[in-house]
């Protein structure tokens, strides 16, 4: 999809990868970017200063908020589902309330936003939906069982959507990063890519028409393992 001249809505755009995606979209020539956040006032002042940026309140776990955003942004041609949360915990001892929160945001929230914007994209003649998943949607990482399951559900949703929207002209894209250096992994020892680089590779992948994007070196390597032998990736990530 050509980013130049597009109208994009990014969820969770106030910090982390979402903020870098907004910067990259502007650099790539997007005509308008709805930079959305649970509290729209948290979009940085220098980002707001660009006349192409339209801050908008959007909590993807809140149906009324999602419906209001779809009404307020009727010209969207590219939806980027970026918002997400991560709770740490093992499959046997992780806090189930935290597992539910991850599912409510990463799976059901992403699905809720997607459902609201499919009619908008259809009315605007096609476009694309890009969802930020994670490498560990494909095989879980130790100590992140609930998060991995929630992202696996979002991965499955992406596949269902691709089938369902096949004849509509709407592209359905999944991005599968490895670790990224944002608040989400603060204090965790891991290989982490710079969020600016991940954002640039996601936008380049969307532009190139890729349906599956490996937006950093670690995910590109692990992705190749997954594509040749899914069980080998499971063993690799299990440590
Ligand atoms: N960091 C990594 O290593 C990594 C790796 C692979 C994939 N990812 C994925 O990349 C995406 C961005 O993560 P990040 O690393 O940038 O994390 P982050 O720095 O923690 O930022 C998360 C963003 O999601 C927003 N958010 C959370 N719940 C929301 C809700 N209910 N409605 C709307 N926005 C909500 C947050 O808003 P508030 O400021 O209001 O909390 C924040 O803007 C996520 O989908 C994450 O799963 C991250």
GROMACS .gro file of C-alpha atoms and ligand atoms in nm:
model
  287
    1UNK     CA    1   0.000   0.000   0.000
    2UNK     CA    2   0.120   0.346  -0.084
    3UNK     CA    3   0.160   0.546   0.238
    4UNK     CA    4   0.202   0.871   0.047
    5UNK     CA    5  -0.133   1.054   0.064
    6UNK     CA    6  -0.294   0.792   0.290
    7UNK     CA    7  -0.503   0.858   0.601
    8UNK     CA    8  -0.385   0.641   0.886
    9UNK     CA    9  -0.512   0.565   1.235
   10UNK     CA   10  -0.260   0.430   1.487
   11UNK     CA   11  -0.372   0.288   1.823
   12UNK     CA   12  -0.148   0.341   2.126
   13UNK     CA   13   0.028   0.628   1.950
   14UNK     CA   14   0.135   0.823   2.257
   15UNK     CA   15   0.453   0.628   2.337
   16UNK     CA   16   0.670   0.329   2.249
   17UNK     CA   17   0.645   0.178   1.903
   18UNK     CA   18   0.318   0.362   1.829
   19UNK     CA   19   0.481   0.704   1.861
   20UNK     CA   20   0.762   0.592   1.626
   21UNK     CA   21   0.507   0.459   1.376
   22UNK     CA   22   0.343   0.802   1.365
   23UNK     CA   23   0.681   0.968   1.298
   24UNK     CA   24   0.760   0.718   1.024
   25UNK     CA   25   0.419   0.759   0.860
   26UNK     CA   26   0.467   1.135   0.848
   27UNK     CA   27   0.812   1.086   0.698
   28UNK     CA   28   0.662   0.852   0.436
   29UNK     CA   29   0.414   1.122   0.325
   30UNK     CA   30   0.089   1.024   0.498
   31UNK     CA   31  -0.167   1.299   0.437
   32UNK     CA   32  -0.332   1.260   0.778
   33UNK     CA   33  -0.253   1.055   1.088
   34UNK     CA   34  -0.504   0.999   1.366
   35UNK     CA   35  -0.268   0.954   1.659
   36UNK     CA   36  -0.490   0.783   1.910
   37UNK     CA   37  -0.438   0.711   2.279
   38UNK     CA   38  -0.649   0.622   2.579
   39UNK     CA   39  -0.597   0.985   2.683
   40UNK     CA   40  -0.553   1.194   2.370
   41UNK     CA   41  -0.376   1.464   2.573
   42UNK     CA   42  -0.077   1.229   2.607
   43UNK     CA   43   0.021   1.269   2.239
   44UNK     CA   44   0.350   1.463   2.250
   45UNK     CA   45   0.333   1.837   2.179
   46UNK     CA   46   0.589   1.823   1.895
   47UNK     CA   47   0.383   1.552   1.722
   48UNK     CA   48   0.063   1.756   1.760
   49UNK     CA   49   0.242   2.049   1.604
   50UNK     CA   50   0.237   1.875   1.264
   51UNK     CA   51  -0.090   1.986   1.097
   52UNK     CA   52  -0.133   1.636   0.955
   53UNK     CA   53  -0.163   1.489   1.307
   54UNK     CA   54  -0.508   1.458   1.460
   55UNK     CA   55  -0.500   1.340   1.823
   56UNK     CA   56  -0.801   1.128   1.912
   57UNK     CA   57  -0.913   0.943   2.225
   58UNK     CA   58  -0.936   0.566   2.176
   59UNK     CA   59  -0.940   0.290   2.435
   60UNK     CA   60  -0.967  -0.036   2.242
   61UNK     CA   61  -1.121  -0.218   2.540
   62UNK     CA   62  -1.415   0.024   2.545
   63UNK     CA   63  -1.685  -0.031   2.279
   64UNK     CA   64  -1.825   0.323   2.308
   65UNK     CA   65  -1.475   0.471   2.269
   66UNK     CA   66  -1.408   0.257   1.961
   67UNK     CA   67  -1.741   0.351   1.801
   68UNK     CA   68  -1.679   0.721   1.868
   69UNK     CA   69  -1.333   0.698   1.708
   70UNK     CA   70  -1.472   0.525   1.397
   71UNK     CA   71  -1.725   0.809   1.366
   72UNK     CA   72  -1.460   1.077   1.419
   73UNK     CA   73  -1.222   0.924   1.163
   74UNK     CA   74  -1.439   0.835   0.862
   75UNK     CA   75  -1.161   0.887   0.606
   76UNK     CA   76  -0.915   0.623   0.731
   77UNK     CA   77  -0.750   0.411   0.462
   78UNK     CA   78  -0.494   0.234   0.684
   79UNK     CA   79  -0.561   0.105   1.036
   80UNK     CA   80  -0.255   0.018   1.242
   81UNK     CA   81  -0.346  -0.192   1.545
   82UNK     CA   82  -0.048  -0.122   1.770
   83UNK     CA   83  -0.191  -0.085   2.124
   84UNK     CA   84  -0.100  -0.369   2.356
   85UNK     CA   85  -0.020  -0.473   2.711
   86UNK     CA   86   0.205  -0.739   2.858
   87UNK     CA   87   0.174  -0.920   3.190
   88UNK     CA   88   0.449  -1.159   3.291
   89UNK     CA   89   0.363  -1.501   3.429
   90UNK     CA   90   0.401  -1.871   3.365
   91UNK     CA   91   0.132  -2.095   3.225
   92UNK     CA   92   0.078  -2.270   3.561
   93UNK     CA   93   0.126  -1.984   3.805
   94UNK     CA   94   0.054  -1.661   3.616
   95UNK     CA   95  -0.218  -1.434   3.757
   96UNK     CA   96  -0.536  -1.514   3.563
   97UNK     CA   97  -0.667  -1.161   3.607
   98UNK     CA   98  -0.359  -1.038   3.426
   99UNK     CA   99  -0.406  -1.305   3.157
  100UNK     CA  100  -0.763  -1.177   3.111
  101UNK     CA  101  -0.636  -0.818   3.077
  102UNK     CA  102  -0.391  -0.921   2.805
  103UNK     CA  103  -0.666  -1.107   2.620
  104UNK     CA  104  -0.911  -0.818   2.660
  105UNK     CA  105  -0.662  -0.574   2.509
  106UNK     CA  106  -0.439  -0.765   2.270
  107UNK     CA  107  -0.706  -0.994   2.125
  108UNK     CA  108  -1.057  -0.861   2.191
  109UNK     CA  109  -0.956  -0.494   2.186
  110UNK     CA  110  -0.771  -0.536   1.858
  111UNK     CA  111  -1.068  -0.727   1.717
  112UNK     CA  112  -1.308  -0.457   1.840
  113UNK     CA  113  -1.108  -0.180   1.669
  114UNK     CA  114  -1.078  -0.386   1.352
  115UNK     CA  115  -1.451  -0.456   1.335
  116UNK     CA  116  -1.526  -0.086   1.375
  117UNK     CA  117  -1.290   0.020   1.096
  118UNK     CA  118  -1.361  -0.248   0.833
  119UNK     CA  119  -1.678  -0.064   0.720
  120UNK     CA  120  -1.480   0.263   0.711
  121UNK     CA  121  -1.211   0.106   0.491
  122UNK     CA  122  -1.476  -0.051   0.267
  123UNK     CA  123  -1.647   0.285   0.220
  124UNK     CA  124  -1.310   0.436   0.130
  125UNK     CA  125  -1.246   0.174  -0.135
  126UNK     CA  126  -1.002  -0.073   0.027
  127UNK     CA  127  -0.683   0.014   0.207
  128UNK     CA  128  -0.517  -0.200   0.470
  129UNK     CA  129  -0.522  -0.325   0.827
  130UNK     CA  130  -0.180  -0.383   0.982
  131UNK     CA  131  -0.162  -0.545   1.325
  132UNK     CA  132   0.144  -0.543   1.547
  133UNK     CA  133   0.168  -0.899   1.672
  134UNK     CA  134   0.492  -1.051   1.803
  135UNK     CA  135   0.725  -1.336   1.726
  136UNK     CA  136   0.598  -1.499   2.045
  137UNK     CA  137   0.249  -1.516   1.897
  138UNK     CA  138   0.392  -1.806   1.696
  139UNK     CA  139   0.562  -1.987   1.984
  140UNK     CA  140   0.557  -1.876   2.348
  141UNK     CA  141   0.847  -1.730   2.544
  142UNK     CA  142   0.909  -1.858   2.896
  143UNK     CA  143   0.734  -1.645   3.159
  144UNK     CA  144   0.503  -1.470   2.913
  145UNK     CA  145   0.237  -1.739   2.872
  146UNK     CA  146  -0.070  -1.517   2.897
  147UNK     CA  147   0.070  -1.249   2.667
  148UNK     CA  148   0.181  -1.509   2.411
  149UNK     CA  149  -0.166  -1.667   2.413
  150UNK     CA  150  -0.335  -1.329   2.367
  151UNK     CA  151  -0.109  -1.249   2.072
  152UNK     CA  152  -0.159  -1.599   1.929
  153UNK     CA  153  -0.532  -1.524   1.935
  154UNK     CA  154  -0.468  -1.194   1.755
  155UNK     CA  155  -0.252  -1.380   1.501
  156UNK     CA  156  -0.540  -1.621   1.438
  157UNK     CA  157  -0.777  -1.324   1.408
  158UNK     CA  158  -0.545  -1.177   1.146
  159UNK     CA  159  -0.559  -1.501   0.947
  160UNK     CA  160  -0.941  -1.516   0.973
  161UNK     CA  161  -0.961  -1.157   0.861
  162UNK     CA  162  -0.735  -1.220   0.562
  163UNK     CA  163  -0.968  -1.495   0.444
  164UNK     CA  164  -1.285  -1.298   0.516
  165UNK     CA  165  -1.167  -0.978   0.342
  166UNK     CA  166  -1.005  -1.156   0.046
  167UNK     CA  167  -1.244  -1.007  -0.211
  168UNK     CA  168  -1.277  -0.659  -0.064
  169UNK     CA  169  -0.948  -0.502  -0.170
  170UNK     CA  170  -0.849  -0.458   0.196
  171UNK     CA  171  -0.497  -0.587   0.263
  172UNK     CA  172  -0.445  -0.768   0.593
  173UNK     CA  173  -0.094  -0.749   0.735
  174UNK     CA  174   0.068  -0.898   1.044
  175UNK     CA  175   0.398  -0.770   1.187
  176UNK     CA  176   0.590  -1.008   1.414
  177UNK     CA  177   0.865  -0.818   1.602
  178UNK     CA  178   1.112  -0.970   1.843
  179UNK     CA  179   1.205  -0.768   2.153
  180UNK     CA  180   1.179  -0.389   2.120
  181UNK     CA  181   1.339  -0.133   2.350
  182UNK     CA  182   1.024   0.028   2.494
  183UNK     CA  183   0.854   0.054   2.835
  184UNK     CA  184   0.698  -0.287   2.774
  185UNK     CA  185   1.029  -0.467   2.824
  186UNK     CA  186   1.187  -0.217   3.064
  187UNK     CA  187   1.416  -0.392   3.311
  188UNK     CA  188   1.415  -0.719   3.115
  189UNK     CA  189   1.746  -0.856   2.987
  190UNK     CA  190   1.687  -0.941   2.622
  191UNK     CA  191   1.792  -0.857   2.269
  192UNK     CA  192   1.593  -0.545   2.189
  193UNK     CA  193   1.563  -0.359   1.860
  194UNK     CA  194   1.532   0.019   1.848
  195UNK     CA  195   1.165   0.115   1.810
  196UNK     CA  196   1.254   0.364   1.534
  197UNK     CA  197   1.402   0.079   1.327
  198UNK     CA  198   1.108  -0.151   1.391
  199UNK     CA  199   0.865   0.124   1.290
  200UNK     CA  200   1.062   0.198   0.972
  201UNK     CA  201   1.063  -0.169   0.874
  202UNK     CA  202   0.690  -0.206   0.941
  203UNK     CA  203   0.609   0.094   0.722
  204UNK     CA  204   0.850  -0.032   0.453
  205UNK     CA  205   0.681  -0.374   0.464
  206UNK     CA  206   0.334  -0.221   0.430
  207UNK     CA  207   0.459  -0.013   0.137
  208UNK     CA  208   0.610  -0.321  -0.027
  209UNK     CA  209   0.279  -0.511  -0.002
  210UNK     CA  210   0.407  -0.773   0.244
  211UNK     CA  211   0.139  -0.968   0.431
  212UNK     CA  212   0.385  -1.090   0.693
  213UNK     CA  213   0.650  -0.850   0.823
  214UNK     CA  214   0.956  -0.949   1.028
  215UNK     CA  215   1.058  -0.598   1.137
  216UNK     CA  216   1.395  -0.660   1.306
  217UNK     CA  217   1.695  -0.887   1.263
  218UNK     CA  218   1.606  -1.121   1.552
  219UNK     CA  219   1.252  -1.179   1.426
  220UNK     CA  220   1.373  -1.223   1.068
  221UNK     CA  221   1.608  -1.502   1.184
  222UNK     CA  222   1.354  -1.666   1.412
  223UNK     CA  223   1.085  -1.622   1.150
  224UNK     CA  224   1.291  -1.822   0.904
  225UNK     CA  225   1.319  -2.099   1.165
  226UNK     CA  226   0.941  -2.089   1.218
  227UNK     CA  227   0.866  -2.110   0.848
  228UNK     CA  228   1.086  -2.416   0.803
  229UNK     CA  229   1.012  -2.592   1.134
  230UNK     CA  230   0.755  -2.448   1.381
  231UNK     CA  231   0.856  -2.698   1.652
  232UNK     CA  232   1.218  -2.580   1.627
  233UNK     CA  233   1.106  -2.224   1.711
  234UNK     CA  234   0.905  -2.354   2.006
  235UNK     CA  235   1.215  -2.533   2.136
  236UNK     CA  236   1.433  -2.228   2.072
  237UNK     CA  237   1.206  -1.990   2.265
  238UNK     CA  238   1.152  -2.238   2.548
  239UNK     CA  239   1.523  -2.196   2.625
  240LIG     N1  240   0.824  -0.409   2.334
  240LIG     C1  241   0.839  -0.527   2.279
  240LIG     O1  242   0.939  -0.598   2.304
  240LIG     C2  243   0.738  -0.578   2.179
  240LIG     C3  244   0.772  -0.690   2.101
  240LIG     C4  245   0.683  -0.740   2.009
  240LIG     C5  246   0.560  -0.678   1.993
  240LIG     N2  247   0.529  -0.570   2.068
  240LIG     C6  248   0.396  -0.508   2.049
  240LIG     O2  249   0.416  -0.376   2.002
  240LIG     C7  250   0.302  -0.297   2.037
  240LIG     C8  251   0.350  -0.168   2.101
  240LIG     O3  252   0.415  -0.202   2.224
  240LIG     P1  253   0.527  -0.112   2.290
  240LIG     O4  254   0.649  -0.194   2.297
  240LIG     O5  255   0.531   0.021   2.225
  240LIG     O6  256   0.469  -0.102   2.438
  240LIG     P2  257   0.448   0.022   2.533
  240LIG     O7  258   0.562   0.114   2.526
  240LIG     O8  259   0.410  -0.040   2.665
  240LIG     O9  260   0.320   0.096   2.470
  240LIG     C9  261   0.194   0.033   2.468
  240LIG    C10  262   0.095   0.130   2.407
  240LIG    O10  263  -0.033   0.065   2.402
  240LIG    C11  264  -0.128   0.154   2.461
  240LIG     N3  265  -0.243   0.083   2.516
  240LIG    C12  266  -0.243  -0.013   2.612
  240LIG     N4  267  -0.371  -0.050   2.637
  240LIG    C13  268  -0.450   0.024   2.556
  240LIG    C14  269  -0.590   0.032   2.534
  240LIG     N5  270  -0.677  -0.044   2.604
  240LIG     N6  271  -0.636   0.117   2.440
  240LIG    C15  272  -0.551   0.194   2.369
  240LIG     N7  273  -0.418   0.195   2.387
  240LIG    C16  274  -0.369   0.110   2.480
  240LIG    C17  275  -0.048   0.228   2.569
  240LIG    O11  276  -0.119   0.342   2.610
  240LIG     P3  277  -0.105   0.405   2.760
  240LIG    O12  278   0.010   0.501   2.753
  240LIG    O13  279  -0.237   0.468   2.785
  240LIG    O14  280  -0.076   0.290   2.854
  240LIG    C18  281   0.079   0.258   2.489
  240LIG    O15  282   0.057   0.365   2.402
  240LIG    C19  283   0.217  -0.385   2.129
  240LIG    O16  284   0.112  -0.443   2.055
  240LIG    C20  285   0.314  -0.492   2.175
  240LIG    O17  286   0.250  -0.611   2.214
  240LIG    C21  287   0.615  -0.517   2.160
   0.00000   0.00000   0.00000
